[in-house]
Amino acid sequence: MTRVLNFAAGPAALPAEVLEQAAAEMLDWHASGQSVMEMSHRGKEYMSIQARAEADLRELLAIPADYKVLFLQGGATLQFAMVPLNLLRGKARADYVHSGEWAKKAIKEARLFCEVNVAASGEDRKFTYLPGQAEWKLSPDAAYVHITANETIGGVEYHWTPQTGAVPLVADMSSDILSRPVDVARYGLIYAGAQKNIGPAGLTLVIVREDLVGQAAAKTPVMLDYKTHVENGSMYNTPPTYSIYVAGLVFQWLKRQGGLAEMERRNIAKAKLLYDFLDASRFFVSPVRSEDRSRMNVPFTLRDPRLDEAFLAGAKEHGMVQLKGHRSVGGMRASIYNAMPIEGVRTLVAWMGEFERAHG
Ligand SMILES: *Cc1c(COP(=O)(O)O)cnc(C)c1O
């Protein structure tokens, strides 16, 4: 068996150790005689799996006691609606920072429910940078301020935490959660689809300060009210049990690696290797301003796009897949989440160097 080096943005690579453990436990989890997939979500075996996943996540992110952890479905995309439905709390307006493709979708959905003040936008430079907070125009009566912590497509990431005073800060961390320690107390709500840096698709993680729960708009569907999921321990209906189980294995793996401080150290080293190469190259280009560059998703282009196909074909021959850029931007994108080892990035950089020498 040969496993590829998978640079996909999501669903993305998982640690091999986690997949091996899931495989070993597939038919018979801990002498229960069943696969986790077959278990009653209300049985004690499965309940213990979900409880451990939550406890490990709380430990990894040092989540304060007054924050609830929810295991939901519907993807980060459903959070684009659930956030305004639950957090407007009678207010008419919310502030959004427009940083790229994912922020754009969040803004569009929020406009169904409230007036959106675009407090700042990177559109003037095609979303290749993040406007600094000094340029933001926040509204005094905003219900919350929404940011996209890491733009998975554009490759810009906040390396600072915005200051929003008493107004709750909401962050879409779909593609950089668990890549570094986060001071959860600085946020009112954090959400993330699992399939980038947590686990399999089908699970959406929400971390919400408890005082923000319980004030959903009138006629909010039961499933879209955070209160429903808080009161029922994310088991109002059947949760995505297998995805939560694998996410839990990833949390245990992260703890064995040394936790999020160690992951941040590795992620900085991986990103530096790739960006240093790009900056030294006259053949490949990174479009993103250096201080806003994502450690997770690295878009880059070849100066001559006619060589794109040859670059990708050669990468595949070297065991590297999913390097093609998002259809909306073209070029290349290397997603280098927690599960991508530095050796994988070295292999990529070696291929880029070889290709540049042959064609540059
Ligand atoms: C992938 C992604 C989404 C959408 O996630 P789904 O789980 O597919 O709904 C939203 N925001 C960001 C930043 C993403 O990377």
Tab-separated table of C-alpha atoms and ligand atoms in Angstrom:
chain	number	residue	atom	x	y	z
A	1	MET	CA	0.000	0.000	0.000
A	2	THR	CA	1.282	3.449	-0.894
A	3	ARG	CA	-0.384	6.474	0.629
A	4	VAL	CA	-0.256	9.731	-1.295
A	5	LEU	CA	0.787	13.087	0.099
A	6	ASN	CA	-2.629	14.732	0.115
A	7	PHE	CA	-2.558	18.538	-0.085
A	8	ALA	CA	-6.366	18.837	-0.313
A	9	ALA	CA	-8.114	21.778	1.350
A	10	GLY	CA	-10.957	19.612	2.628
A	11	PRO	CA	-11.869	16.894	3.170
A	12	ALA	CA	-8.198	16.667	3.996
A	13	ALA	CA	-5.506	14.263	5.120
A	14	LEU	CA	-5.842	12.626	8.531
A	15	PRO	CA	-2.950	11.335	10.655
A	16	ALA	CA	-2.096	7.776	9.566
A	17	GLU	CA	-1.993	6.693	13.225
A	18	VAL	CA	-5.601	7.789	13.649
A	19	LEU	CA	-6.740	5.874	10.560
A	20	GLU	CA	-4.858	2.787	11.757
A	21	GLN	CA	-6.529	2.969	15.144
A	22	ALA	CA	-9.956	3.422	13.549
A	23	ALA	CA	-9.231	0.431	11.296
A	24	ALA	CA	-8.128	-1.723	14.224
A	25	GLU	CA	-11.298	-0.822	16.120
A	26	MET	CA	-13.605	-1.000	13.106
A	27	LEU	CA	-15.345	-4.326	13.771
A	28	ASP	CA	-15.062	-4.462	17.530
A	29	TRP	CA	-14.640	-1.297	19.569
A	30	HIS	CA	-13.044	-2.038	22.970
A	31	ALA	CA	-14.543	-5.553	23.161
A	32	SER	CA	-18.055	-4.195	22.708
A	33	GLY	CA	-18.585	-6.569	19.782
A	34	GLN	CA	-19.654	-3.640	17.592
A	35	SER	CA	-18.351	-0.954	15.342
A	36	VAL	CA	-18.804	2.600	16.625
A	37	MET	CA	-20.947	3.104	13.523
A	38	GLU	CA	-23.446	0.551	14.793
A	39	MET	CA	-23.751	1.783	18.363
A	40	SER	CA	-26.782	3.418	19.889
A	41	HIS	CA	-25.928	7.061	20.392
A	42	ARG	CA	-27.584	6.825	23.792
A	43	GLY	CA	-25.733	3.711	24.900
A	44	LYS	CA	-22.989	3.966	27.505
A	45	GLU	CA	-20.205	3.005	25.067
A	46	TYR	CA	-20.940	5.738	22.588
A	47	MET	CA	-21.746	8.268	25.322
A	48	SER	CA	-18.265	7.632	26.757
A	49	ILE	CA	-16.691	8.253	23.333
A	50	GLN	CA	-18.422	11.599	22.916
A	51	ALA	CA	-17.713	12.658	26.512
A	52	ARG	CA	-14.023	11.869	26.098
A	53	ALA	CA	-13.897	13.772	22.783
A	54	GLU	CA	-15.361	16.845	24.471
A	55	ALA	CA	-13.044	16.562	27.491
A	56	ASP	CA	-9.968	16.218	25.270
A	57	LEU	CA	-11.007	19.156	23.103
A	58	ARG	CA	-11.586	21.264	26.219
A	59	GLU	CA	-8.121	20.357	27.445
A	60	LEU	CA	-6.419	21.040	24.087
A	61	LEU	CA	-7.992	24.486	23.659
A	62	ALA	CA	-8.171	25.261	27.403
A	63	ILE	CA	-11.859	26.077	26.917
A	64	PRO	CA	-13.176	28.019	29.920
A	65	ALA	CA	-15.981	26.436	31.966
A	66	ASP	CA	-18.546	29.027	30.874
A	67	TYR	CA	-18.276	27.926	27.232
A	68	LYS	CA	-20.383	25.153	25.729
A	69	VAL	CA	-18.999	22.708	23.162
A	70	LEU	CA	-21.509	21.530	20.555
A	71	PHE	CA	-21.146	18.719	18.017
A	72	LEU	CA	-23.481	19.672	15.174
A	73	GLN	CA	-24.135	18.970	11.505
A	74	GLY	CA	-24.774	21.159	8.477
A	75	GLY	CA	-21.191	22.318	8.037
A	76	ALA	CA	-19.738	25.737	8.652
A	77	THR	CA	-22.196	26.833	5.988
A	78	LEU	CA	-25.164	26.275	8.294
A	79	GLN	CA	-23.395	28.380	10.929
A	80	PHE	CA	-23.566	31.297	8.498
A	81	ALA	CA	-27.323	31.261	9.316
A	82	MET	CA	-27.284	29.945	12.896
A	83	VAL	CA	-24.964	32.704	14.079
A	84	PRO	CA	-27.319	35.587	13.168
A	85	LEU	CA	-30.426	33.610	14.181
A	86	ASN	CA	-29.017	33.105	17.667
A	87	LEU	CA	-26.722	36.042	18.288
A	88	LEU	CA	-28.659	39.054	16.987
A	89	ARG	CA	-30.674	39.042	20.241
A	90	GLY	CA	-33.129	41.670	19.004
A	91	LYS	CA	-30.453	43.880	17.463
A	92	ALA	CA	-30.707	44.955	13.836
A	93	ARG	CA	-27.071	44.984	12.790
A	94	ALA	CA	-23.909	42.890	12.786
A	95	ASP	CA	-20.365	43.770	11.707
A	96	TYR	CA	-18.531	41.501	9.252
A	97	VAL	CA	-14.978	41.743	7.975
A	98	HIS	CA	-14.858	40.820	4.302
A	99	SER	CA	-11.632	38.886	3.807
A	100	GLY	CA	-12.440	36.607	0.853
A	101	GLU	CA	-14.636	33.814	-0.480
A	102	TRP	CA	-15.770	32.376	2.869
A	103	ALA	CA	-16.447	35.759	4.444
A	104	LYS	CA	-18.471	36.625	1.352
A	105	LYS	CA	-20.720	33.595	1.867
A	106	ALA	CA	-21.130	34.364	5.580
A	107	ILE	CA	-22.093	37.958	4.742
A	108	LYS	CA	-24.574	36.933	2.085
A	109	GLU	CA	-26.364	34.567	4.453
A	110	ALA	CA	-26.390	37.062	7.348
A	111	ARG	CA	-28.118	39.577	5.074
A	112	LEU	CA	-31.195	37.328	5.186
A	113	PHE	CA	-31.510	38.148	8.883
A	114	CYS	CA	-30.032	41.580	9.556
A	115	GLU	CA	-28.304	44.621	8.239
A	116	VAL	CA	-24.674	43.720	7.657
A	117	ASN	CA	-22.087	46.422	8.159
A	118	VAL	CA	-18.973	45.429	6.223
A	119	ALA	CA	-16.520	46.895	8.722
A	120	ALA	CA	-13.511	46.365	6.445
A	121	SER	CA	-12.774	44.614	3.177
A	122	GLY	CA	-9.704	43.316	1.395
A	123	GLU	CA	-11.453	43.455	-1.956
A	124	ASP	CA	-9.417	46.455	-3.174
A	125	ARG	CA	-6.380	44.157	-3.431
A	126	LYS	CA	-8.244	40.989	-4.407
A	127	PHE	CA	-8.248	39.707	-0.818
A	128	THR	CA	-4.482	39.217	-0.720
A	129	TYR	CA	-4.238	40.925	2.695
A	130	LEU	CA	-6.235	41.495	5.869
A	131	PRO	CA	-7.229	45.062	6.709
A	132	GLY	CA	-5.715	45.968	10.107
A	133	GLN	CA	-8.065	46.841	12.907
A	134	ALA	CA	-7.177	50.557	12.656
A	135	GLU	CA	-8.966	50.540	9.276
A	136	TRP	CA	-12.126	48.811	10.555
A	137	LYS	CA	-15.351	50.798	10.865
A	138	LEU	CA	-17.250	48.960	13.572
A	139	SER	CA	-20.814	49.995	14.387
A	140	PRO	CA	-21.520	50.856	18.033
A	141	ASP	CA	-24.805	48.912	18.047
A	142	ALA	CA	-23.583	45.703	16.377
A	143	ALA	CA	-24.839	42.445	17.878
A	144	TYR	CA	-21.492	40.800	17.115
A	145	VAL	CA	-18.373	41.121	14.954
A	146	HIS	CA	-17.686	38.249	12.541
A	147	ILE	CA	-14.304	37.306	11.126
A	148	THR	CA	-13.051	34.417	9.011
A	149	ALA	CA	-9.946	33.402	10.945
A	150	ASN	CA	-8.378	31.712	7.924
A	151	GLU	CA	-9.524	32.132	4.332
A	152	THR	CA	-9.056	28.617	2.982
A	153	ILE	CA	-9.219	29.712	-0.652
A	154	GLY	CA	-7.374	33.053	-0.588
A	155	GLY	CA	-4.784	31.957	1.970
A	156	VAL	CA	-4.974	34.893	4.397
A	157	GLU	CA	-5.009	34.215	8.145
A	158	TYR	CA	-5.284	36.391	11.247
A	159	HIS	CA	-2.113	36.245	13.290
A	160	TRP	CA	-3.703	38.623	15.810
A	161	THR	CA	-6.981	38.715	17.703
A	162	PRO	CA	-9.302	41.651	17.024
A	163	GLN	CA	-10.418	43.789	19.961
A	164	THR	CA	-14.185	44.182	20.031
A	165	GLY	CA	-14.758	45.298	23.624
A	166	ALA	CA	-18.150	44.180	24.924
A	167	VAL	CA	-19.357	43.142	21.451
A	168	PRO	CA	-18.935	39.368	20.998
A	169	LEU	CA	-16.307	38.321	18.476
A	170	VAL	CA	-17.415	35.424	16.262
A	171	ALA	CA	-14.859	33.475	14.242
A	172	ASP	CA	-15.160	30.956	11.445
A	173	MET	CA	-12.104	28.814	12.262
A	174	SER	CA	-12.967	25.979	9.878
A	175	SER	CA	-9.502	25.760	8.412
A	176	ASP	CA	-7.195	26.790	11.238
A	177	ILE	CA	-8.774	25.492	14.438
A	178	LEU	CA	-6.353	23.291	16.419
A	179	SER	CA	-3.385	24.559	14.400
A	180	ARG	CA	-2.263	26.721	17.344
A	181	PRO	CA	-3.403	27.661	20.854
A	182	VAL	CA	-6.316	30.124	20.927
A	183	ASP	CA	-7.469	32.300	23.813
A	184	VAL	CA	-11.095	31.160	23.642
A	185	ALA	CA	-12.154	33.794	26.205
A	186	ARG	CA	-11.519	36.494	23.590
A	187	TYR	CA	-14.366	35.074	21.478
A	188	GLY	CA	-18.122	34.897	21.948
A	189	LEU	CA	-18.416	32.017	19.506
A	190	ILE	CA	-16.067	29.886	17.402
A	191	TYR	CA	-17.265	27.488	14.721
A	192	ALA	CA	-15.563	25.063	12.379
A	193	GLY	CA	-16.501	22.385	9.890
A	194	ALA	CA	-14.513	19.276	10.838
A	195	GLN	CA	-13.205	18.160	7.473
A	196	LYS	CA	-10.203	20.496	7.274
A	197	ASN	CA	-8.233	20.193	10.477
A	198	ILE	CA	-10.395	18.126	12.848
A	199	GLY	CA	-11.665	14.894	11.324
A	200	PRO	CA	-14.115	13.486	8.782
A	201	ALA	CA	-16.844	15.535	7.107
A	202	GLY	CA	-20.289	15.522	8.668
A	203	LEU	CA	-19.370	17.175	11.964
A	204	THR	CA	-19.405	20.878	12.785
A	205	LEU	CA	-17.895	22.142	15.992
A	206	VAL	CA	-19.320	25.145	17.856
A	207	ILE	CA	-17.784	26.656	20.991
A	208	VAL	CA	-20.103	29.287	22.441
A	209	ARG	CA	-20.096	31.420	25.593
A	210	GLU	CA	-23.119	30.333	27.581
A	211	ASP	CA	-24.670	33.788	28.019
A	212	LEU	CA	-25.096	33.969	24.225
A	213	VAL	CA	-27.316	30.893	24.196
A	214	GLY	CA	-31.085	31.055	24.695
A	215	GLN	CA	-31.971	34.254	22.867
A	216	ALA	CA	-32.674	32.947	19.371
A	217	ALA	CA	-35.050	34.867	17.109
A	218	ALA	CA	-38.749	33.966	17.258
A	219	LYS	CA	-39.664	30.967	15.087
A	220	THR	CA	-36.069	29.762	14.882
A	221	PRO	CA	-36.359	26.067	13.936
A	222	VAL	CA	-35.567	23.833	16.898
A	223	MET	CA	-32.516	22.338	15.199
A	224	LEU	CA	-31.065	25.797	14.508
A	225	ASP	CA	-31.303	26.998	18.106
A	226	TYR	CA	-28.042	26.483	20.055
A	227	LYS	CA	-30.166	26.112	23.198
A	228	THR	CA	-31.616	22.842	21.856
A	229	HIS	CA	-28.145	21.364	21.524
A	230	VAL	CA	-26.859	22.760	24.814
A	231	GLU	CA	-29.809	21.323	26.715
A	232	ASN	CA	-29.484	17.942	25.035
A	233	GLY	CA	-25.718	17.482	25.099
A	234	SER	CA	-25.620	17.581	21.262
A	235	MET	CA	-28.022	14.611	21.235
A	236	TYR	CA	-31.382	16.201	20.484
A	237	ASN	CA	-31.338	13.993	17.422
A	238	THR	CA	-28.800	11.422	16.261
A	239	PRO	CA	-25.375	13.067	16.196
A	240	PRO	CA	-22.781	12.169	13.513
A	241	THR	CA	-21.411	9.455	15.770
A	242	TYR	CA	-18.611	8.068	13.617
A	243	SER	CA	-17.290	11.520	12.712
A	244	ILE	CA	-17.263	12.492	16.396
A	245	TYR	CA	-15.429	9.254	17.235
A	246	VAL	CA	-12.698	9.900	14.634
A	247	ALA	CA	-12.450	13.557	15.710
A	248	GLY	CA	-11.943	12.228	19.229
A	249	LEU	CA	-9.084	10.017	17.996
A	250	VAL	CA	-7.543	13.112	16.390
A	251	PHE	CA	-7.811	14.986	19.718
A	252	GLN	CA	-5.994	12.115	21.450
A	253	TRP	CA	-3.347	12.154	18.712
A	254	LEU	CA	-2.885	15.911	19.174
A	255	LYS	CA	-2.371	15.402	22.900
A	256	ARG	CA	0.254	12.727	22.201
A	257	GLN	CA	2.081	15.124	19.864
A	258	GLY	CA	2.408	17.640	22.677
A	259	GLY	CA	-0.745	19.692	22.216
A	260	LEU	CA	-1.432	22.858	20.286
A	261	ALA	CA	1.759	24.723	21.211
A	262	GLU	CA	3.719	21.911	19.562
A	263	MET	CA	1.365	21.885	16.561
A	264	GLU	CA	1.904	25.622	16.173
A	265	ARG	CA	5.665	25.154	16.268
A	266	ARG	CA	5.454	22.496	13.541
A	267	ASN	CA	2.989	24.504	11.463
A	268	ILE	CA	5.237	27.579	11.574
A	269	ALA	CA	8.195	25.472	10.435
A	270	LYS	CA	6.196	23.871	7.596
A	271	ALA	CA	4.800	27.180	6.348
A	272	LYS	CA	8.219	28.864	6.563
A	273	LEU	CA	9.786	26.168	4.432
A	274	LEU	CA	7.241	26.713	1.672
A	275	TYR	CA	7.031	30.522	1.824
A	276	ASP	CA	10.824	30.904	1.983
A	277	PHE	CA	11.054	28.807	-1.156
A	278	LEU	CA	8.344	30.870	-2.890
A	279	ASP	CA	10.009	34.163	-1.954
A	280	ALA	CA	13.373	33.005	-3.268
A	281	SER	CA	11.889	31.708	-6.520
A	282	ARG	CA	11.551	33.732	-9.710
A	283	PHE	CA	9.303	31.060	-11.183
A	284	PHE	CA	6.648	30.559	-8.477
A	285	VAL	CA	4.782	33.435	-6.818
A	286	SER	CA	2.842	33.827	-3.563
A	287	PRO	CA	0.150	36.485	-4.014
A	288	VAL	CA	-0.439	37.097	-0.276
A	289	ARG	CA	1.095	39.894	1.813
A	290	SER	CA	3.735	38.278	3.992
A	291	GLU	CA	2.309	39.201	7.420
A	292	ASP	CA	-1.142	37.809	6.550
A	293	ARG	CA	-0.053	34.527	5.010
A	294	SER	CA	-1.925	31.424	6.079
A	295	ARG	CA	0.019	28.613	7.714
A	296	MET	CA	-2.641	26.169	6.585
A	297	ASN	CA	-3.457	26.974	2.955
A	298	VAL	CA	-0.700	28.243	0.693
A	299	PRO	CA	-1.876	29.450	-2.716
A	300	PHE	CA	0.806	30.046	-5.321
A	301	THR	CA	1.022	30.505	-9.055
A	302	LEU	CA	3.470	29.630	-11.788
A	303	ARG	CA	4.565	32.694	-13.730
A	304	ASP	CA	3.609	30.811	-16.866
A	305	PRO	CA	0.190	29.167	-16.312
A	306	ARG	CA	0.705	27.073	-19.453
A	307	LEU	CA	3.005	24.937	-17.272
A	308	ASP	CA	0.328	24.276	-14.627
A	309	GLU	CA	-0.738	20.928	-16.030
A	310	ALA	CA	2.836	19.652	-16.351
A	311	PHE	CA	3.572	20.747	-12.781
A	312	LEU	CA	0.530	18.894	-11.440
A	313	ALA	CA	1.213	15.764	-13.500
A	314	GLY	CA	4.807	15.605	-12.234
A	315	ALA	CA	3.652	16.188	-8.659
A	316	LYS	CA	1.306	13.235	-9.023
A	317	GLU	CA	4.160	11.043	-10.274
A	318	HIS	CA	6.000	12.014	-7.086
A	319	GLY	CA	3.000	10.935	-4.987
A	320	MET	CA	1.543	14.401	-4.360
A	321	VAL	CA	-2.133	15.065	-5.086
A	322	GLN	CA	-4.736	17.830	-4.801
A	323	LEU	CA	-2.380	20.729	-5.470
A	324	LYS	CA	-4.617	22.406	-8.031
A	325	GLY	CA	-5.878	25.790	-6.856
A	326	HIS	CA	-9.527	26.483	-6.133
A	327	ARG	CA	-11.585	26.797	-9.309
A	328	SER	CA	-12.319	30.457	-8.461
A	329	VAL	CA	-8.653	31.555	-8.334
A	330	GLY	CA	-6.665	29.057	-10.418
A	331	GLY	CA	-2.982	28.372	-9.883
A	332	MET	CA	-1.950	26.022	-7.093
A	333	ARG	CA	-2.804	25.614	-3.444
A	334	ALA	CA	-0.991	23.461	-0.917
A	335	SER	CA	-3.031	22.793	2.209
A	336	ILE	CA	-0.681	21.786	5.000
A	337	TYR	CA	-2.880	21.067	7.993
A	338	ASN	CA	-1.771	19.344	11.201
A	339	ALA	CA	-1.772	15.908	9.545
A	340	MET	CA	0.762	16.938	6.870
A	341	PRO	CA	4.249	16.140	8.172
A	342	ILE	CA	7.171	18.462	7.406
A	343	GLU	CA	8.644	15.702	5.217
A	344	GLY	CA	5.611	16.137	2.954
A	345	VAL	CA	6.345	19.841	2.585
A	346	ARG	CA	10.020	19.014	1.905
A	347	THR	CA	8.955	16.652	-0.856
A	348	LEU	CA	6.799	19.399	-2.380
A	349	VAL	CA	9.549	22.012	-2.207
A	350	ALA	CA	12.030	19.558	-3.740
A	351	TRP	CA	9.644	18.947	-6.660
A	352	MET	CA	9.076	22.697	-7.097
A	353	GLY	CA	12.839	23.248	-7.223
A	354	GLU	CA	13.297	20.447	-9.728
A	355	PHE	CA	10.494	21.790	-11.926
A	356	GLU	CA	11.860	25.329	-11.765
A	357	ARG	CA	15.340	24.150	-12.800
A	358	ALA	CA	13.858	22.270	-15.754
A	359	HIS	CA	11.528	25.024	-16.961
A	360	GLY	CA	12.663	28.316	-15.403
B	1	LIG	C1	-14.730	24.809	4.106
B	1	LIG	C2	-15.097	26.104	4.767
B	1	LIG	C3	-16.425	26.478	4.991
B	1	LIG	C4	-17.580	25.615	4.546
B	1	LIG	O1	-17.594	24.464	5.280
B	1	LIG	P1	-18.709	23.337	5.090
B	1	LIG	O2	-18.434	22.465	6.266
B	1	LIG	O3	-18.475	22.703	3.763
B	1	LIG	O4	-20.045	23.998	5.164
B	1	LIG	C5	-16.667	27.674	5.619
B	1	LIG	N1	-15.663	28.464	6.029
B	1	LIG	C6	-14.381	28.142	5.824
B	1	LIG	C7	-13.314	29.073	6.307
B	1	LIG	C8	-14.054	26.954	5.193
B	1	LIG	O5	-12.770	26.628	4.990
